[in-house]
Amino acid sequence: MSRRIKRTQSKSDRPADRRKGERPKAEAARNVGASPKRESAKREPSKRADGDRPRRERAAGEREASPRGEFGRGKGDRVRAPRAEREDRRDSFEPRGKRAATGKPARFGAERPERKPPPAPPPKKAEPETALLPTKVQTVVVSADENNMRVDRFLEARFPCLSFSHIQRIVRKGELRVNGKRADSKDRLEEGQTVRIPPLKLDTPKVSGVLSEAEQKTLDSLKAMTLYEDDDVLVLNKPVGLAVQGGSGMTRHIDQMLEVMRDAKGQKPRLVHRIDRETSGCLLIAKTRFAATHLTGAFRSRSARKIYWALVAGVPKPKQGRISTYLAKEESEDDTIMRVAAHGDEGASHAVTYYAVVEASANKLAWVSLKPVTGRTHQLRAHMAHIGHPIVGDPKYFNIENWALPGGLQNRLHLLARRIVIPHPRGGFIDATAPLPAHMLQSWNLLGLEHDRFDPIENAPEE
């Protein structure tokens, strides 16, 4: 450790005013040396002789250095008095470019004015999606990114604010053409094809939080149907008699009811799949475009598992089996049904269903669990009629002559979309189960069927 060498001055060299106050200051320093407080003494500037360095003096309240002990000075005793020159510099410190209002230098310890943070910019209002809708007929070319996209998904991607019912209407009327020909909403496009798009009408977005009395009732009805809901997905327990989408002369359906759930950007929840009007049970709906893409992909890749319950005439044999046929749509002036077709027939699609008898009632009725692998229109109803065991109450496919409905059972379709299991768009699985509707529960109770028993279809294969 280096030692500081003090330069001493003779009494004759010291300024007279400093000699005069030296002894009282030294005595005062000894008296208060034990105090931990340090107080800076104000001293008048002293005059010094030319070439002489002013002698350092101990300020009032400054502790003296502790004497060395046997093993030297301890760490707690190493106290060095501040230099007088340092005190002088502190007193005259002035931040660059800052002075007090009086024009004098600002003191080091003076309180600085509190800086107010800059005002935050006003939040930007959420602007609705303004996809330009054609006001006249236009023709567009399918891009590489749109290759193999369904016609209805193609329109949804290009015009997000367009309602599903509007898309279905222009496709059904033949206003949309692909390479000059009519197209179905399920047809898939190929890169380079030309699509004729008619004039489109933008649905007016709902103002968030502002609903009429009728709209609030509709929203309450949807909430009462809800089996599962999060930010991306909604699973409804669709009641019997309520259609999923609109048709001729139909004013109330699920797609129309979802209008009350439009967000600030004008987007409303999207239908992912459909069930028949007279079928009740689980209906999956995507609340966002992100979820719609993933859930539709899950249905396309057959990652979704759907289980239906039905009450059928007779008892199928064997009690577990697989039904594999081709189904084609047969349209008439009054109705449209699905018929079993041969491979290669125009419009014929392959359909596969697994079935299992859960419980029988006097060999006249059977409770069956159904697991469709494909998703054709009326697939379960057509398949059960095909093997000679149509679903009770089916007005289109029940074709057994001279068959009387047991007393107490209602002549309504006994088909329930019981359960759906599908990968969630953000990980994990959605697993929703719907209860028996009132008319089916009544039938189960009358026949003594235990609706909470084990379902043998659980382990049916996926293909």
mmCIF file of N, CA and C in Angstrom, residues 57-182:
data_model
loop_
_atom_site.group_PDB
_atom_site.id
_atom_site.type_symbol
_atom_site.label_atom_id
_atom_site.label_comp_id
_atom_site.label_asym_id
_atom_site.label_seq_id
_atom_site.Cartn_x
_atom_site.Cartn_y
_atom_site.Cartn_z
ATOM 1 N N GLU A 57 -6.677 20.250 5.194
ATOM 2 C CA GLU A 57 -7.148 20.290 6.573
ATOM 3 C C GLU A 57 -8.331 19.369 6.749
ATOM 4 N N ARG A 58 -8.490 18.826 7.922
ATOM 5 C CA ARG A 58 -9.589 17.935 8.223
ATOM 6 C C ARG A 58 -10.828 18.750 8.521
ATOM 7 N N ALA A 59 -11.900 18.390 7.878
ATOM 8 C CA ALA A 59 -13.156 19.134 8.075
ATOM 9 C C ALA A 59 -13.789 18.721 9.392
ATOM 10 N N ALA A 60 -14.708 19.584 9.845
ATOM 11 C CA ALA A 60 -15.395 19.301 11.107
ATOM 12 C C ALA A 60 -16.208 18.032 10.949
ATOM 13 N N GLY A 61 -16.135 17.153 11.963
ATOM 14 C CA GLY A 61 -16.866 15.900 11.924
ATOM 15 C C GLY A 61 -16.111 14.784 11.244
ATOM 16 N N GLU A 62 -14.906 15.038 10.728
ATOM 17 C CA GLU A 62 -14.142 14.006 10.016
ATOM 18 C C GLU A 62 -13.399 13.155 11.023
ATOM 19 N N ARG A 63 -13.453 11.788 10.826
ATOM 20 C CA ARG A 63 -12.787 10.901 11.777
ATOM 21 C C ARG A 63 -11.305 10.825 11.492
ATOM 22 N N GLU A 64 -10.547 10.696 12.585
ATOM 23 C CA GLU A 64 -9.121 10.480 12.427
ATOM 24 C C GLU A 64 -8.858 9.034 12.094
ATOM 25 N N ALA A 65 -7.782 8.764 11.463
ATOM 26 C CA ALA A 65 -7.402 7.389 11.154
ATOM 27 C C ALA A 65 -7.107 6.658 12.440
ATOM 28 N N SER A 66 -7.601 5.425 12.512
ATOM 29 C CA SER A 66 -7.374 4.627 13.711
ATOM 30 C C SER A 66 -5.907 4.245 13.790
ATOM 31 N N PRO A 67 -5.364 4.187 15.002
ATOM 32 C CA PRO A 67 -3.954 3.804 15.126
ATOM 33 C C PRO A 67 -3.780 2.353 14.766
ATOM 34 N N ARG A 68 -2.570 2.044 14.308
ATOM 35 C CA ARG A 68 -2.280 0.667 13.916
ATOM 36 C C ARG A 68 -2.307 -0.224 15.144
ATOM 37 N N GLY A 69 -2.885 -1.392 15.009
ATOM 38 C CA GLY A 69 -2.884 -2.379 16.082
ATOM 39 C C GLY A 69 -1.699 -3.311 15.932
ATOM 40 N N GLU A 70 -1.809 -4.422 16.649
ATOM 41 C CA GLU A 70 -0.702 -5.375 16.635
ATOM 42 C C GLU A 70 -0.544 -6.003 15.264
ATOM 43 N N PHE A 71 -1.739 -6.259 14.602
ATOM 44 C CA PHE A 71 -1.691 -6.902 13.289
ATOM 45 C C PHE A 71 -2.022 -5.914 12.173
ATOM 46 N N GLY A 72 -1.858 -4.662 12.391
ATOM 47 C CA GLY A 72 -2.114 -3.651 11.352
ATOM 48 C C GLY A 72 -3.516 -3.093 11.463
ATOM 49 N N ARG A 73 -3.833 -2.232 10.569
ATOM 50 C CA ARG A 73 -5.123 -1.555 10.582
ATOM 51 C C ARG A 73 -6.206 -2.465 10.029
ATOM 52 N N GLY A 74 -7.355 -2.530 10.699
ATOM 53 C CA GLY A 74 -8.474 -3.367 10.237
ATOM 54 C C GLY A 74 -9.215 -2.725 9.085
ATOM 55 N N LYS A 75 -10.038 -3.578 8.396
ATOM 56 C CA LYS A 75 -10.764 -3.059 7.235
ATOM 57 C C LYS A 75 -11.762 -1.998 7.630
ATOM 58 N N GLY A 76 -12.372 -2.207 8.816
ATOM 59 C CA GLY A 76 -13.374 -1.233 9.241
ATOM 60 C C GLY A 76 -12.774 0.092 9.635
ATOM 61 N N ASP A 77 -11.452 0.117 9.837
ATOM 62 C CA ASP A 77 -10.815 1.365 10.268
ATOM 63 C C ASP A 77 -10.258 2.163 9.113
ATOM 64 N N ARG A 78 -10.360 1.625 7.933
ATOM 65 C CA ARG A 78 -9.764 2.345 6.808
ATOM 66 C C ARG A 78 -10.718 3.431 6.356
ATOM 67 N N VAL A 79 -10.632 4.571 6.960
ATOM 68 C CA VAL A 79 -11.517 5.688 6.625
ATOM 69 C C VAL A 79 -10.658 6.815 6.119
ATOM 70 N N ARG A 80 -10.931 7.239 4.909
ATOM 71 C CA ARG A 80 -10.145 8.309 4.316
ATOM 72 C C ARG A 80 -11.026 9.539 4.172
ATOM 73 N N ALA A 81 -10.544 10.638 4.703
ATOM 74 C CA ALA A 81 -11.326 11.861 4.658
ATOM 75 C C ALA A 81 -11.405 12.374 3.233
ATOM 76 N N PRO A 82 -12.555 12.953 2.839
ATOM 77 C CA PRO A 82 -12.653 13.516 1.487
ATOM 78 C C PRO A 82 -11.719 14.687 1.313
ATOM 79 N N ARG A 83 -11.228 14.799 0.131
ATOM 80 C CA ARG A 83 -10.334 15.910 -0.147
ATOM 81 C C ARG A 83 -11.093 17.228 -0.197
ATOM 82 N N ALA A 84 -10.402 18.242 0.235
ATOM 83 C CA ALA A 84 -11.031 19.566 0.184
ATOM 84 C C ALA A 84 -11.281 19.967 -1.258
ATOM 85 N N GLU A 85 -10.302 19.599 -2.104
ATOM 86 C CA GLU A 85 -10.480 19.955 -3.508
ATOM 87 C C GLU A 85 -11.721 19.272 -4.092
ATOM 88 N N ARG A 86 -12.026 18.025 -3.623
ATOM 89 C CA ARG A 86 -13.192 17.310 -4.129
ATOM 90 C C ARG A 86 -14.462 18.021 -3.717
ATOM 91 N N GLU A 87 -14.463 18.526 -2.446
ATOM 92 C CA GLU A 87 -15.628 19.269 -1.983
ATOM 93 C C GLU A 87 -15.823 20.520 -2.804
ATOM 94 N N ASP A 88 -14.715 21.152 -3.125
ATOM 95 C CA ASP A 88 -14.823 22.378 -3.922
ATOM 96 C C ASP A 88 -15.390 22.085 -5.298
ATOM 97 N N ARG A 89 -14.953 20.945 -5.874
ATOM 98 C CA ARG A 89 -15.456 20.616 -7.213
ATOM 99 C C ARG A 89 -16.943 20.275 -7.183
ATOM 100 N N ARG A 90 -17.357 19.600 -6.103
ATOM 101 C CA ARG A 90 -18.781 19.290 -5.988
ATOM 102 C C ARG A 90 -19.622 20.553 -5.926
ATOM 103 N N ASP A 91 -19.106 21.513 -5.126
ATOM 104 C CA ASP A 91 -19.878 22.742 -4.961
ATOM 105 C C ASP A 91 -20.053 23.473 -6.273
ATOM 106 N N SER A 92 -19.083 23.356 -7.133
ATOM 107 C CA SER A 92 -19.139 24.129 -8.373
ATOM 108 C C SER A 92 -19.565 23.292 -9.561
ATOM 109 N N PHE A 93 -20.067 22.057 -9.304
ATOM 110 C CA PHE A 93 -20.444 21.196 -10.426
ATOM 111 C C PHE A 93 -21.678 21.759 -11.118
ATOM 112 N N GLU A 94 -21.603 21.731 -12.433
ATOM 113 C CA GLU A 94 -22.727 22.245 -13.229
ATOM 114 C C GLU A 94 -22.940 21.338 -14.436
ATOM 115 N N PRO A 95 -24.073 20.703 -14.539
ATOM 116 C CA PRO A 95 -24.323 19.862 -15.701
ATOM 117 C C PRO A 95 -24.230 20.665 -16.981
ATOM 118 N N ARG A 96 -23.666 20.033 -17.990
ATOM 119 C CA ARG A 96 -23.452 20.744 -19.236
ATOM 120 C C ARG A 96 -24.789 21.081 -19.877
ATOM 121 N N GLY A 97 -24.911 22.309 -20.265
ATOM 122 C CA GLY A 97 -26.096 22.764 -20.971
ATOM 123 C C GLY A 97 -27.285 23.025 -20.086
ATOM 124 N N LYS A 98 -27.166 22.921 -18.728
ATOM 125 C CA LYS A 98 -28.303 23.133 -17.837
ATOM 126 C C LYS A 98 -27.967 24.208 -16.821
ATOM 127 N N ARG A 99 -28.818 25.163 -16.648
ATOM 128 C CA ARG A 99 -28.664 26.206 -15.643
ATOM 129 C C ARG A 99 -30.022 26.481 -15.017
ATOM 130 N N ALA A 100 -29.964 27.002 -13.803
ATOM 131 C CA ALA A 100 -31.212 27.350 -13.121
ATOM 132 C C ALA A 100 -31.846 28.548 -13.790
ATOM 133 N N ALA A 101 -33.083 28.799 -13.390
ATOM 134 C CA ALA A 101 -33.816 29.907 -14.006
ATOM 135 C C ALA A 101 -33.178 31.251 -13.702
ATOM 136 N N THR A 102 -32.450 31.325 -12.603
ATOM 137 C CA THR A 102 -31.847 32.599 -12.215
ATOM 138 C C THR A 102 -30.578 32.898 -12.993
ATOM 139 N N GLY A 103 -30.135 31.914 -13.805
ATOM 140 C CA GLY A 103 -28.903 32.126 -14.541
ATOM 141 C C GLY A 103 -27.695 31.590 -13.827
ATOM 142 N N LYS A 104 -27.833 31.187 -12.554
ATOM 143 C CA LYS A 104 -26.718 30.639 -11.806
ATOM 144 C C LYS A 104 -26.589 29.166 -12.115
ATOM 145 N N PRO A 105 -25.388 28.617 -11.898
ATOM 146 C CA PRO A 105 -25.214 27.180 -12.151
ATOM 147 C C PRO A 105 -26.117 26.358 -11.227
ATOM 148 N N ALA A 106 -26.729 25.298 -11.790
ATOM 149 C CA ALA A 106 -27.593 24.413 -11.002
ATOM 150 C C ALA A 106 -26.745 23.581 -10.067
ATOM 151 N N ARG A 107 -27.190 23.462 -8.817
ATOM 152 C CA ARG A 107 -26.448 22.691 -7.833
ATOM 153 C C ARG A 107 -26.545 21.194 -8.151
ATOM 154 N N PHE A 108 -25.531 20.454 -7.687
ATOM 155 C CA PHE A 108 -25.483 19.015 -7.968
ATOM 156 C C PHE A 108 -26.648 18.286 -7.325
ATOM 157 N N GLY A 109 -26.992 18.691 -6.085
ATOM 158 C CA GLY A 109 -28.053 17.991 -5.359
ATOM 159 C C GLY A 109 -29.425 18.534 -5.600
ATOM 160 N N ALA A 110 -29.562 19.534 -6.485
ATOM 161 C CA ALA A 110 -30.866 20.118 -6.710
ATOM 162 C C ALA A 110 -31.804 19.105 -7.382
ATOM 163 N N GLU A 111 -33.063 19.166 -7.007
ATOM 164 C CA GLU A 111 -34.025 18.234 -7.568
ATOM 165 C C GLU A 111 -34.317 18.595 -9.018
ATOM 166 N N ARG A 112 -34.270 17.603 -9.843
ATOM 167 C CA ARG A 112 -34.544 17.830 -11.254
ATOM 168 C C ARG A 112 -36.057 17.784 -11.491
ATOM 169 N N PRO A 113 -36.521 18.577 -12.406
ATOM 170 C CA PRO A 113 -37.964 18.533 -12.685
ATOM 171 C C PRO A 113 -38.350 17.163 -13.201
ATOM 172 N N GLU A 114 -39.487 16.675 -12.739
ATOM 173 C CA GLU A 114 -39.959 15.347 -13.119
ATOM 174 C C GLU A 114 -40.311 15.328 -14.604
ATOM 175 N N ARG A 115 -39.751 14.339 -15.270
ATOM 176 C CA ARG A 115 -39.999 14.225 -16.707
ATOM 177 C C ARG A 115 -41.310 13.487 -16.951
ATOM 178 N N LYS A 116 -42.174 14.092 -17.688
ATOM 179 C CA LYS A 116 -43.440 13.447 -18.013
ATOM 180 C C LYS A 116 -43.256 12.588 -19.253
ATOM 181 N N PRO A 117 -43.740 11.339 -19.190
ATOM 182 C CA PRO A 117 -43.601 10.482 -20.371
ATOM 183 C C PRO A 117 -44.388 11.053 -21.538
ATOM 184 N N PRO A 118 -43.898 10.846 -22.745
ATOM 185 C CA PRO A 118 -44.624 11.377 -23.906
ATOM 186 C C PRO A 118 -46.007 10.751 -23.992
ATOM 187 N N PRO A 119 -46.988 11.500 -24.389
ATOM 188 C CA PRO A 119 -48.354 10.950 -24.465
ATOM 189 C C PRO A 119 -48.423 9.785 -25.435
ATOM 190 N N ALA A 120 -49.128 8.731 -25.009
ATOM 191 C CA ALA A 120 -49.238 7.539 -25.852
ATOM 192 C C ALA A 120 -50.113 7.847 -27.053
ATOM 193 N N PRO A 121 -49.738 7.313 -28.220
ATOM 194 C CA PRO A 121 -50.567 7.568 -29.398
ATOM 195 C C PRO A 121 -51.938 6.945 -29.239
ATOM 196 N N PRO A 122 -52.963 7.544 -29.756
ATOM 197 C CA PRO A 122 -54.314 6.977 -29.622
ATOM 198 C C PRO A 122 -54.377 5.616 -30.280
ATOM 199 N N PRO A 123 -55.064 4.624 -29.639
ATOM 200 C CA PRO A 123 -55.138 3.282 -30.228
ATOM 201 C C PRO A 123 -55.844 3.311 -31.570
ATOM 202 N N LYS A 124 -55.294 2.493 -32.467
ATOM 203 C CA LYS A 124 -55.886 2.432 -33.786
ATOM 204 C C LYS A 124 -57.179 1.626 -33.738
ATOM 205 N N LYS A 125 -58.169 2.127 -34.386
ATOM 206 C CA LYS A 125 -59.434 1.425 -34.430
ATOM 207 C C LYS A 125 -59.312 0.213 -35.343
ATOM 208 N N ALA A 126 -59.913 -0.895 -34.875
ATOM 209 C CA ALA A 126 -59.872 -2.112 -35.679
ATOM 210 C C ALA A 126 -60.700 -1.909 -36.935
ATOM 211 N N GLU A 127 -60.046 -2.050 -38.061
ATOM 212 C CA GLU A 127 -60.723 -1.855 -39.322
ATOM 213 C C GLU A 127 -61.250 -3.187 -39.833
ATOM 214 N N PRO A 128 -62.457 -3.233 -40.278
ATOM 215 C CA PRO A 128 -62.977 -4.487 -40.813
ATOM 216 C C PRO A 128 -62.248 -4.868 -42.082
ATOM 217 N N GLU A 129 -62.229 -6.163 -42.350
ATOM 218 C CA GLU A 129 -61.577 -6.634 -43.549
ATOM 219 C C GLU A 129 -62.322 -6.066 -44.750
ATOM 220 N N THR A 130 -61.576 -5.469 -45.624
ATOM 221 C CA THR A 130 -62.184 -4.847 -46.784
ATOM 222 C C THR A 130 -61.747 -5.601 -48.037
ATOM 223 N N ALA A 131 -62.142 -6.864 -48.112
ATOM 224 C CA ALA A 131 -61.860 -7.615 -49.324
ATOM 225 C C ALA A 131 -62.728 -7.037 -50.420
ATOM 226 N N LEU A 132 -62.116 -6.659 -51.517
ATOM 227 C CA LEU A 132 -62.848 -6.040 -52.607
ATOM 228 C C LEU A 132 -63.759 -7.077 -53.249
ATOM 229 N N LEU A 133 -65.042 -6.835 -53.208
ATOM 230 C CA LEU A 133 -66.003 -7.745 -53.813
ATOM 231 C C LEU A 133 -66.337 -7.242 -55.209
ATOM 232 N N PRO A 134 -66.398 -8.140 -56.177
ATOM 233 C CA PRO A 134 -66.698 -7.699 -57.542
ATOM 234 C C PRO A 134 -68.130 -7.192 -57.653
ATOM 235 N N THR A 135 -68.274 -6.026 -58.236
ATOM 236 C CA THR A 135 -69.609 -5.467 -58.461
ATOM 237 C C THR A 135 -70.149 -5.870 -59.820
ATOM 238 N N LYS A 136 -69.308 -6.515 -60.624
ATOM 239 C CA LYS A 136 -69.740 -7.060 -61.904
ATOM 240 C C LYS A 136 -69.028 -8.388 -62.130
ATOM 241 N N VAL A 137 -69.431 -9.091 -63.144
ATOM 242 C CA VAL A 137 -68.856 -10.410 -63.409
ATOM 243 C C VAL A 137 -67.361 -10.286 -63.696
ATOM 244 N N GLN A 138 -66.584 -11.165 -63.047
ATOM 245 C CA GLN A 138 -65.146 -11.189 -63.315
ATOM 246 C C GLN A 138 -64.673 -12.638 -63.409
ATOM 247 N N THR A 139 -63.550 -12.809 -64.081
ATOM 248 C CA THR A 139 -62.963 -14.142 -64.250
ATOM 249 C C THR A 139 -61.564 -14.145 -63.655
ATOM 250 N N VAL A 140 -61.302 -15.119 -62.776
ATOM 251 C CA VAL A 140 -59.998 -15.227 -62.129
ATOM 252 C C VAL A 140 -59.391 -16.586 -62.462
ATOM 253 N N VAL A 141 -58.069 -16.656 -62.328
ATOM 254 C CA VAL A 141 -57.340 -17.888 -62.623
ATOM 255 C C VAL A 141 -56.877 -18.509 -61.311
ATOM 256 N N VAL A 142 -57.039 -19.810 -61.165
ATOM 257 C CA VAL A 142 -56.637 -20.522 -59.950
ATOM 258 C C VAL A 142 -55.113 -20.548 -59.875
ATOM 259 N N SER A 143 -54.572 -20.090 -58.757
ATOM 260 C CA SER A 143 -53.122 -20.042 -58.577
ATOM 261 C C SER A 143 -52.601 -21.384 -58.056
ATOM 262 N N ALA A 144 -51.272 -21.483 -57.975
ATOM 263 C CA ALA A 144 -50.654 -22.722 -57.485
ATOM 264 C C ALA A 144 -51.027 -22.976 -56.031
ATOM 265 N N ASP A 145 -51.121 -21.907 -55.223
ATOM 266 C CA ASP A 145 -51.489 -22.070 -53.811
ATOM 267 C C ASP A 145 -52.927 -22.538 -53.646
ATOM 268 N N GLU A 146 -53.762 -22.285 -54.639
ATOM 269 C CA GLU A 146 -55.175 -22.654 -54.556
ATOM 270 C C GLU A 146 -55.469 -23.999 -55.227
ATOM 271 N N ASN A 147 -54.430 -24.671 -55.684
ATOM 272 C CA ASN A 147 -54.614 -25.970 -56.330
ATOM 273 C C ASN A 147 -55.226 -26.976 -55.346
ATOM 274 N N ASN A 148 -56.172 -27.771 -55.824
ATOM 275 C CA ASN A 148 -56.860 -28.800 -55.044
ATOM 276 C C ASN A 148 -57.734 -28.221 -53.933
ATOM 277 N N MET A 149 -58.078 -26.948 -54.010
ATOM 278 C CA MET A 149 -58.949 -26.314 -53.019
ATOM 279 C C MET A 149 -60.397 -26.457 -53.457
ATOM 280 N N ARG A 150 -61.279 -26.717 -52.495
ATOM 281 C CA ARG A 150 -62.701 -26.812 -52.798
ATOM 282 C C ARG A 150 -63.231 -25.460 -53.269
ATOM 283 N N VAL A 151 -64.296 -25.512 -54.062
ATOM 284 C CA VAL A 151 -64.853 -24.284 -54.619
ATOM 285 C C VAL A 151 -65.307 -23.340 -53.513
ATOM 286 N N ASP A 152 -66.026 -23.874 -52.494
ATOM 287 C CA ASP A 152 -66.517 -22.991 -51.431
ATOM 288 C C ASP A 152 -65.361 -22.434 -50.595
ATOM 289 N N ARG A 153 -64.307 -23.248 -50.353
ATOM 290 C CA ARG A 153 -63.155 -22.750 -49.603
ATOM 291 C C ARG A 153 -62.386 -21.714 -50.422
ATOM 292 N N PHE A 154 -62.386 -21.878 -51.733
ATOM 293 C CA PHE A 154 -61.739 -20.917 -52.624
ATOM 294 C C PHE A 154 -62.390 -19.535 -52.477
ATOM 295 N N LEU A 155 -63.717 -19.517 -52.464
ATOM 296 C CA LEU A 155 -64.420 -18.238 -52.313
ATOM 297 C C LEU A 155 -64.233 -17.663 -50.911
ATOM 298 N N GLU A 156 -64.239 -18.534 -49.889
ATOM 299 C CA GLU A 156 -64.030 -18.053 -48.518
ATOM 300 C C GLU A 156 -62.660 -17.426 -48.360
ATOM 301 N N ALA A 157 -61.643 -18.042 -48.979
ATOM 302 C CA ALA A 157 -60.284 -17.511 -48.858
ATOM 303 C C ALA A 157 -60.147 -16.176 -49.582
ATOM 304 N N ARG A 158 -60.786 -16.041 -50.720
ATOM 305 C CA ARG A 158 -60.680 -14.793 -51.495
ATOM 306 C C ARG A 158 -61.555 -13.683 -50.925
ATOM 307 N N PHE A 159 -62.694 -14.055 -50.366
ATOM 308 C CA PHE A 159 -63.641 -13.064 -49.840
ATOM 309 C C PHE A 159 -64.064 -13.478 -48.437
ATOM 310 N N PRO A 160 -63.241 -13.187 -47.399
ATOM 311 C CA PRO A 160 -63.519 -13.648 -46.025
ATOM 312 C C PRO A 160 -64.834 -13.145 -45.458
ATOM 313 N N CYS A 161 -65.290 -11.986 -45.904
ATOM 314 C CA CYS A 161 -66.513 -11.419 -45.338
ATOM 315 C C CYS A 161 -67.775 -11.991 -45.983
ATOM 316 N N LEU A 162 -67.621 -12.854 -46.962
ATOM 317 C CA LEU A 162 -68.774 -13.421 -47.639
ATOM 318 C C LEU A 162 -69.367 -14.541 -46.788
ATOM 319 N N SER A 163 -70.666 -14.532 -46.599
ATOM 320 C CA SER A 163 -71.303 -15.546 -45.753
ATOM 321 C C SER A 163 -71.354 -16.883 -46.473
ATOM 322 N N PHE A 164 -71.403 -17.939 -45.663
ATOM 323 C CA PHE A 164 -71.445 -19.291 -46.222
ATOM 324 C C PHE A 164 -72.727 -19.500 -47.037
ATOM 325 N N SER A 165 -73.833 -18.972 -46.537
ATOM 326 C CA SER A 165 -75.100 -19.152 -47.244
ATOM 327 C C SER A 165 -75.072 -18.471 -48.612
ATOM 328 N N HIS A 166 -74.404 -17.321 -48.686
ATOM 329 C CA HIS A 166 -74.293 -16.614 -49.971
ATOM 330 C C HIS A 166 -73.452 -17.435 -50.952
ATOM 331 N N ILE A 167 -72.381 -18.027 -50.458
ATOM 332 C CA ILE A 167 -71.526 -18.862 -51.313
ATOM 333 C C ILE A 167 -72.323 -20.038 -51.851
ATOM 334 N N GLN A 168 -73.037 -20.726 -50.956
ATOM 335 C CA GLN A 168 -73.824 -21.887 -51.387
ATOM 336 C C GLN A 168 -74.904 -21.491 -52.390
ATOM 337 N N ARG A 169 -75.466 -20.312 -52.222
ATOM 338 C CA ARG A 169 -76.548 -19.878 -53.110
ATOM 339 C C ARG A 169 -76.049 -19.635 -54.532
ATOM 340 N N ILE A 170 -74.917 -18.941 -54.667
ATOM 341 C CA ILE A 170 -74.440 -18.646 -56.026
ATOM 342 C C ILE A 170 -73.915 -19.906 -56.710
ATOM 343 N N VAL A 171 -73.412 -20.863 -55.927
ATOM 344 C CA VAL A 171 -72.957 -22.122 -56.525
ATOM 345 C C VAL A 171 -74.158 -22.955 -56.946
ATOM 346 N N ARG A 172 -75.167 -23.010 -56.082
ATOM 347 C CA ARG A 172 -76.351 -23.827 -56.371
ATOM 348 C C ARG A 172 -77.100 -23.288 -57.590
ATOM 349 N N LYS A 173 -77.146 -21.971 -57.750
ATOM 350 C CA LYS A 173 -77.850 -21.375 -58.893
ATOM 351 C C LYS A 173 -77.051 -21.438 -60.183
ATOM 352 N N GLY A 174 -75.797 -21.865 -60.109
ATOM 353 C CA GLY A 174 -74.977 -21.962 -61.313
ATOM 354 C C GLY A 174 -74.369 -20.643 -61.738
ATOM 355 N N GLU A 175 -74.383 -19.641 -60.851
ATOM 356 C CA GLU A 175 -73.808 -18.345 -61.204
ATOM 357 C C GLU A 175 -72.281 -18.404 -61.232
ATOM 358 N N LEU A 176 -71.711 -19.345 -60.485
ATOM 359 C CA LEU A 176 -70.264 -19.520 -60.505
ATOM 360 C C LEU A 176 -69.933 -20.655 -61.481
ATOM 361 N N ARG A 177 -68.993 -20.402 -62.386
ATOM 362 C CA ARG A 177 -68.627 -21.394 -63.387
ATOM 363 C C ARG A 177 -67.119 -21.645 -63.343
ATOM 364 N N VAL A 178 -66.743 -22.905 -63.552
ATOM 365 C CA VAL A 178 -65.335 -23.291 -63.620
ATOM 366 C C VAL A 178 -65.074 -23.795 -65.035
ATOM 367 N N ASN A 179 -64.191 -23.082 -65.755
ATOM 368 C CA ASN A 179 -63.930 -23.388 -67.169
ATOM 369 C C ASN A 179 -65.219 -23.418 -67.977
ATOM 370 N N GLY A 180 -66.145 -22.504 -67.633
ATOM 371 C CA GLY A 180 -67.391 -22.374 -68.378
ATOM 372 C C GLY A 180 -68.470 -23.353 -67.996
ATOM 373 N N LYS A 181 -68.219 -24.236 -67.017
ATOM 374 C CA LYS A 181 -69.209 -25.237 -66.638
ATOM 375 C C LYS A 181 -69.681 -25.007 -65.211
ATOM 376 N N ARG A 182 -70.885 -25.497 -64.913
ATOM 377 C CA ARG A 182 -71.398 -25.426 -63.540
ATOM 378 C C ARG A 182 -70.492 -26.245 -62.622
#
